[in-house]
PDB file of C-alpha atoms in Angstrom:
ATOM      1  CA  MET A   1     -31.689 -59.497 -48.308  1.00 69.00           C
ATOM      2  CA  LEU A   2     -32.383 -63.131 -49.169  1.00 73.00           C
ATOM      3  CA  ARG A   3     -35.313 -63.093 -46.755  1.00 73.00           C
ATOM      4  CA  ASN A   4     -36.894 -60.094 -48.519  1.00 74.00           C
ATOM      5  CA  TYR A   5     -36.366 -61.666 -51.942  1.00 72.00           C
ATOM      6  CA  LEU A   6     -37.932 -64.935 -50.788  1.00 76.00           C
ATOM      7  CA  LYS A   7     -40.914 -63.111 -49.252  1.00 73.00           C
ATOM      8  CA  GLU A   8     -41.434 -61.112 -52.472  1.00 74.00           C
ATOM      9  CA  PHE A   9     -41.283 -64.287 -54.572  1.00 78.00           C
ATOM     10  CA  LEU A  10     -43.692 -66.269 -52.376  1.00 74.00           C
ATOM     11  CA  VAL A  11     -46.256 -63.474 -52.144  1.00 77.00           C
ATOM     12  CA  LYS A  12     -46.182 -62.866 -55.915  1.00 74.00           C
ATOM     13  CA  ARG A  13     -46.675 -66.581 -56.522  1.00 75.00           C
ATOM     14  CA  LYS A  14     -49.630 -66.660 -54.115  1.00 72.00           C
ATOM     15  CA  VAL A  15     -51.301 -63.679 -55.840  1.00 76.00           C
ATOM     16  CA  LYS A  16     -50.770 -65.116 -59.325  1.00 73.00           C
ATOM     17  CA  ASN A  17     -52.122 -68.512 -58.264  1.00 72.00           C
ATOM     18  CA  SER A  18     -55.246 -66.887 -56.830  1.00 72.00           C
ATOM     19  CA  LEU A  19     -55.732 -65.030 -60.130  1.00 62.00           C
ATOM     20  CA  LEU A  20     -56.061 -68.395 -61.868  1.00 59.00           C
ATOM     21  CA  THR A  21     -59.169 -69.321 -59.890  1.00 62.00           C
ATOM     22  CA  GLU A  22     -60.840 -65.965 -59.259  1.00 59.00           C
ATOM     23  CA  ARG A  23     -62.507 -63.735 -61.796  1.00 56.00           C
ATOM     24  CA  THR A  24     -64.178 -60.444 -61.001  1.00 58.00           C
ATOM     25  CA  LEU A  25     -66.643 -58.763 -63.292  1.00 54.00           C
ATOM     26  CA  ALA A  26     -66.358 -55.084 -64.027  1.00 56.00           C
ATOM     27  CA  CYS A  27     -69.502 -53.135 -63.299  1.00 61.00           C
ATOM     28  CA  SER A  28     -70.959 -50.441 -65.515  1.00 58.00           C
ATOM     29  CA  ASP A  29     -71.173 -47.569 -63.020  1.00 72.00           C
ATOM     30  CA  VAL A  30     -70.167 -44.027 -63.898  1.00 83.00           C
ATOM     31  CA  VAL A  31     -66.796 -43.001 -62.437  1.00 87.00           C
ATOM     32  CA  GLU A  32     -67.100 -40.593 -59.518  1.00 90.00           C
ATOM     33  CA  THR A  33     -64.588 -41.869 -56.932  1.00 93.00           C
ATOM     34  CA  VAL A  34     -61.010 -42.687 -57.864  1.00 94.00           C
ATOM     35  CA  GLY A  35     -58.315 -44.578 -56.012  1.00 95.00           C
ATOM     36  CA  LEU A  36     -54.763 -43.875 -57.137  1.00 95.00           C
ATOM     37  CA  LEU A  37     -51.971 -46.331 -56.307  1.00 95.00           C
ATOM     38  CA  ILE A  38     -48.559 -44.840 -57.170  1.00 94.00           C
ATOM     39  CA  ASP A  39     -45.096 -46.392 -56.995  1.00 91.00           C
ATOM     40  CA  GLU A  40     -42.974 -43.432 -55.917  1.00 89.00           C
ATOM     41  CA  ASP A  41     -39.738 -45.342 -56.493  1.00 85.00           C
ATOM     42  CA  TYR A  42     -40.232 -44.852 -60.245  1.00 83.00           C
ATOM     43  CA  PHE A  43     -42.637 -41.919 -60.527  1.00 87.00           C
ATOM     44  CA  LEU A  44     -42.208 -38.765 -58.430  1.00 86.00           C
ATOM     45  CA  GLU A  45     -44.683 -36.380 -60.096  1.00 88.00           C
ATOM     46  CA  LYS A  46     -47.801 -37.487 -58.234  1.00 88.00           C
ATOM     47  CA  ASN A  47     -49.192 -33.940 -57.917  1.00 91.00           C
ATOM     48  CA  LYS A  48     -49.033 -33.448 -61.694  1.00 92.00           C
ATOM     49  CA  LEU A  49     -50.796 -36.790 -62.157  1.00 92.00           C
ATOM     50  CA  ILE A  50     -53.557 -35.755 -59.742  1.00 93.00           C
ATOM     51  CA  GLU A  51     -53.935 -32.378 -61.489  1.00 94.00           C
ATOM     52  CA  GLU A  52     -54.296 -34.205 -64.820  1.00 93.00           C
ATOM     53  CA  ILE A  53     -57.100 -36.372 -63.371  1.00 93.00           C
ATOM     54  CA  ILE A  54     -58.836 -33.294 -61.941  1.00 94.00           C
ATOM     55  CA  SER A  55     -58.628 -31.586 -65.345  1.00 93.00           C
ATOM     56  CA  LYS A  56     -60.651 -34.483 -66.784  1.00 91.00           C
ATOM     57  CA  GLY A  57     -63.594 -33.715 -64.488  1.00 90.00           C
ATOM     58  CA  ILE A  58     -62.966 -35.746 -61.331  1.00 91.00           C
ATOM     59  CA  LEU A  59     -63.336 -33.756 -58.102  1.00 93.00           C
ATOM     60  CA  LYS A  60     -60.233 -33.529 -55.904  1.00 93.00           C
ATOM     61  CA  GLU A  61     -62.137 -34.676 -52.806  1.00 94.00           C
ATOM     62  CA  ASN A  62     -63.168 -37.845 -54.683  1.00 94.00           C
ATOM     63  CA  ILE A  63     -59.538 -38.902 -55.253  1.00 95.00           C
ATOM     64  CA  LYS A  64     -57.809 -40.992 -52.620  1.00 95.00           C
ATOM     65  CA  VAL A  65     -54.064 -41.609 -53.043  1.00 95.00           C
ATOM     66  CA  LEU A  66     -51.855 -44.396 -51.707  1.00 94.00           C
ATOM     67  CA  VAL A  67     -48.123 -44.015 -52.339  1.00 93.00           C
ATOM     68  CA  TYR A  68     -45.714 -46.962 -52.306  1.00 92.00           C
ATOM     69  CA  LYS A  69     -42.199 -46.299 -51.051  1.00 91.00           C
ATOM     70  CA  ASN A  70     -39.455 -48.836 -50.665  1.00 86.00           C
ATOM     71  CA  ARG A  71     -38.529 -47.202 -47.359  1.00 79.00           C
ATOM     72  CA  ALA A  72     -40.552 -44.756 -45.324  1.00 70.00           C
ATOM     73  CA  THR A  73     -38.806 -41.844 -43.645  1.00 68.00           C
ATOM     74  CA  ARG A  74     -39.917 -39.932 -40.589  1.00 62.00           C
ATOM     75  CA  LYS A  75     -39.549 -36.537 -42.294  1.00 58.00           C
ATOM     76  CA  GLU A  76     -42.341 -37.191 -44.793  1.00 57.00           C
ATOM     77  CA  GLY A  77     -45.434 -35.074 -44.797  1.00 57.00           C
ATOM     78  CA  LYS A  78     -48.765 -36.727 -44.104  1.00 71.00           C
ATOM     79  CA  GLU A  79     -50.259 -35.513 -47.389  1.00 80.00           C
ATOM     80  CA  TYR A  80     -50.885 -39.054 -48.675  1.00 85.00           C
ATOM     81  CA  SER A  81     -51.095 -42.504 -47.132  1.00 88.00           C
ATOM     82  CA  VAL A  82     -47.872 -44.443 -47.560  1.00 91.00           C
ATOM     83  CA  CYS A  83     -47.295 -48.183 -47.855  1.00 91.00           C
ATOM     84  CA  THR A  84     -44.010 -50.063 -47.673  1.00 90.00           C
ATOM     85  CA  PRO A  85     -42.981 -53.706 -48.115  1.00 89.00           C
ATOM     86  CA  ASN A  86     -43.234 -54.026 -44.312  1.00 89.00           C
ATOM     87  CA  ASN A  87     -47.031 -53.566 -44.575  1.00 88.00           C
ATOM     88  CA  LEU A  88     -47.307 -57.074 -45.991  1.00 85.00           C
ATOM     89  CA  ASN A  89     -46.713 -60.322 -44.149  1.00 86.00           C
ATOM     90  CA  TRP A  90     -45.621 -63.702 -45.506  1.00 82.00           C
ATOM     91  CA  LYS A  91     -49.243 -64.808 -45.977  1.00 81.00           C
ATOM     92  CA  ALA A  92     -49.968 -61.893 -48.341  1.00 81.00           C
ATOM     93  CA  GLU A  93     -52.026 -60.104 -45.675  1.00 86.00           C
ATOM     94  CA  ILE A  94     -51.920 -56.356 -45.157  1.00 89.00           C
ATOM     95  CA  ASN A  95     -51.037 -55.269 -41.618  1.00 90.00           C
ATOM     96  CA  ASN A  96     -51.433 -51.491 -41.884  1.00 89.00           C
ATOM     97  CA  LYS A  97     -54.772 -49.789 -41.136  1.00 92.00           C
ATOM     98  CA  ALA A  98     -54.407 -47.009 -43.741  1.00 91.00           C
ATOM     99  CA  VAL A  99     -53.538 -49.503 -46.479  1.00 92.00           C
ATOM    100  CA  ALA A 100     -56.350 -51.857 -45.422  1.00 93.00           C
ATOM    101  CA  ASP A 101     -58.824 -48.939 -45.514  1.00 94.00           C
ATOM    102  CA  PHE A 102     -57.646 -48.080 -49.044  1.00 93.00           C
ATOM    103  CA  VAL A 103     -58.123 -51.696 -50.154  1.00 93.00           C
ATOM    104  CA  ASN A 104     -61.611 -51.927 -48.628  1.00 94.00           C
ATOM    105  CA  THR A 105     -62.878 -48.672 -50.149  1.00 93.00           C
ATOM    106  CA  ASP A 106     -65.397 -49.125 -52.982  1.00 92.00           C
ATOM    107  CA  PHE A 107     -63.833 -46.974 -55.682  1.00 92.00           C
ATOM    108  CA  ASP A 108     -65.520 -46.603 -59.035  1.00 92.00           C
ATOM    109  CA  LEU A 109     -62.040 -46.561 -60.596  1.00 93.00           C
ATOM    110  CA  LEU A 110     -58.648 -47.732 -59.321  1.00 94.00           C
ATOM    111  CA  ILE A 111     -55.644 -46.401 -61.221  1.00 95.00           C
ATOM    112  CA  ASN A 112     -52.609 -48.622 -60.684  1.00 94.00           C
ATOM    113  CA  TYR A 113     -49.785 -46.279 -61.623  1.00 94.00           C
ATOM    114  CA  TYR A 114     -46.859 -48.686 -61.450  1.00 92.00           C
ATOM    115  CA  ASP A 115     -45.150 -50.670 -64.160  1.00 89.00           C
ATOM    116  CA  VAL A 116     -42.878 -52.919 -62.092  1.00 90.00           C
ATOM    117  CA  GLU A 117     -44.432 -55.866 -60.249  1.00 89.00           C
ATOM    118  CA  LYS A 118     -43.862 -55.607 -56.503  1.00 90.00           C
ATOM    119  CA  ALA A 119     -45.587 -57.957 -54.096  1.00 88.00           C
ATOM    120  CA  VAL A 120     -47.336 -55.345 -51.957  1.00 91.00           C
ATOM    121  CA  LEU A 121     -48.646 -53.476 -55.015  1.00 92.00           C
ATOM    122  CA  LEU A 122     -49.970 -56.685 -56.564  1.00 91.00           C
ATOM    123  CA  VAL A 123     -51.734 -57.634 -53.328  1.00 91.00           C
ATOM    124  CA  ILE A 124     -53.325 -54.184 -52.959  1.00 93.00           C
ATOM    125  CA  THR A 125     -54.542 -54.253 -56.565  1.00 92.00           C
ATOM    126  CA  HIS A 126     -55.834 -57.805 -56.325  1.00 91.00           C
ATOM    127  CA  GLN A 127     -57.642 -57.346 -53.005  1.00 90.00           C
ATOM    128  CA  SER A 128     -59.063 -53.919 -53.845  1.00 92.00           C
ATOM    129  CA  LYS A 129     -62.853 -53.554 -53.806  1.00 91.00           C
ATOM    130  CA  ALA A 130     -62.690 -51.147 -56.773  1.00 91.00           C
ATOM    131  CA  HIS A 131     -65.287 -51.719 -59.479  1.00 91.00           C
ATOM    132  CA  PHE A 132     -62.959 -50.990 -62.421  1.00 92.00           C
ATOM    133  CA  LYS A 133     -59.152 -51.202 -62.455  1.00 93.00           C
ATOM    134  CA  VAL A 134     -56.762 -49.557 -64.916  1.00 94.00           C
ATOM    135  CA  GLY A 135     -53.021 -50.109 -65.132  1.00 93.00           C
ATOM    136  CA  PHE A 136     -50.018 -50.631 -67.358  1.00 93.00           C
ATOM    137  CA  SER A 137     -49.736 -53.523 -69.787  1.00 91.00           C
ATOM    138  CA  SER A 138     -46.389 -54.556 -68.283  1.00 89.00           C
ATOM    139  CA  ILE A 139     -48.252 -55.835 -65.198  1.00 88.00           C
ATOM    140  CA  ASP A 140     -50.155 -59.155 -65.162  1.00 84.00           C
ATOM    141  CA  LYS A 141     -53.180 -58.642 -67.439  1.00 86.00           C
ATOM    142  CA  ARG A 142     -55.527 -60.457 -65.046  1.00 85.00           C
ATOM    143  CA  LEU A 143     -55.203 -57.745 -62.385  1.00 88.00           C
ATOM    144  CA  ASN A 144     -56.664 -54.876 -64.421  1.00 89.00           C
ATOM    145  CA  ASP A 145     -59.831 -54.488 -66.457  1.00 90.00           C
ATOM    146  CA  LEU A 146     -58.126 -52.023 -68.806  1.00 91.00           C
ATOM    147  CA  THR A 147     -54.418 -51.808 -69.594  1.00 92.00           C
ATOM    148  CA  VAL A 148     -52.560 -49.019 -71.340  1.00 91.00           C
ATOM    149  CA  THR A 149     -49.330 -49.696 -73.231  1.00 91.00           C
ATOM    150  CA  ILE A 150     -47.120 -46.704 -72.513  1.00 89.00           C
ATOM    151  CA  ASN A 151     -44.109 -45.686 -70.443  1.00 86.00           C
ATOM    152  CA  ALA A 152     -44.894 -44.631 -66.853  1.00 84.00           C
ATOM    153  CA  ASP A 153     -42.975 -41.365 -67.267  1.00 86.00           C
ATOM    154  CA  ASN A 154     -45.570 -40.017 -69.690  1.00 89.00           C
ATOM    155  CA  HIS A 155     -48.499 -39.460 -67.325  1.00 91.00           C
ATOM    156  CA  GLN A 156     -50.351 -37.018 -69.600  1.00 92.00           C
ATOM    157  CA  VAL A 157     -50.693 -39.543 -72.410  1.00 92.00           C
ATOM    158  CA  PHE A 158     -51.646 -42.299 -69.946  1.00 92.00           C
ATOM    159  CA  ILE A 159     -54.483 -40.198 -68.455  1.00 92.00           C
ATOM    160  CA  HIS A 160     -55.628 -39.050 -71.909  1.00 93.00           C
ATOM    161  CA  GLU A 161     -55.798 -42.622 -73.243  1.00 92.00           C
ATOM    162  CA  MET A 162     -57.449 -43.933 -70.080  1.00 92.00           C
ATOM    163  CA  PHE A 163     -60.202 -41.303 -70.185  1.00 92.00           C
ATOM    164  CA  ARG A 164     -60.641 -41.848 -73.922  1.00 92.00           C
ATOM    165  CA  TYR A 165     -61.393 -45.528 -73.316  1.00 91.00           C
ATOM    166  CA  LEU A 166     -63.524 -44.774 -70.260  1.00 90.00           C
ATOM    167  CA  LYS A 167     -65.638 -42.522 -72.453  1.00 90.00           C
ATOM    168  CA  ILE A 168     -66.005 -45.303 -75.039  1.00 89.00           C
ATOM    169  CA  LEU A 169     -67.077 -47.674 -72.244  1.00 86.00           C
ATOM    170  CA  ASN A 170     -69.630 -45.100 -70.969  1.00 84.00           C
ATOM    171  CA  LYS A 171     -67.860 -44.782 -67.625  1.00 80.00           C
ATOM    172  CA  ILE A 172     -67.673 -40.973 -67.747  1.00 77.00           C
TER     173      ILE A 172
END
């Protein structure tokens, strides 16, 4: 227990320190591919969230989903890639191929659908090759290019506001 807490603390500190020195510039491409990073410990309606994104004009085959779970079980379906705290080592390096592939994919848009800072989620967001990142305002502002101030339970309003601002920014 203490070991996990210490690992979480050290990795978060490493990510936040690297945010002080690094700055990425958002590019002005039109959104076609979307990466979706969901914390399933707090939000279980991932299919409704995906349907909401599809209703805004994004093709289902252009959406790639990575689900964070505190503990993975063997009975899970293989519908989405899953990451756990065990996929991260003490040096803030990802040691899972599926998670590393997600991080290295050049998404036009990365939606960080989590509102509680967890080390593995922060590392995935920070290391992602996505051109434009959107998340909640409760997470460190330096990780995302656009933040939405809303509760994570209200996915319809989050998607509506996100697409409203993407339209203003000429991203859709």
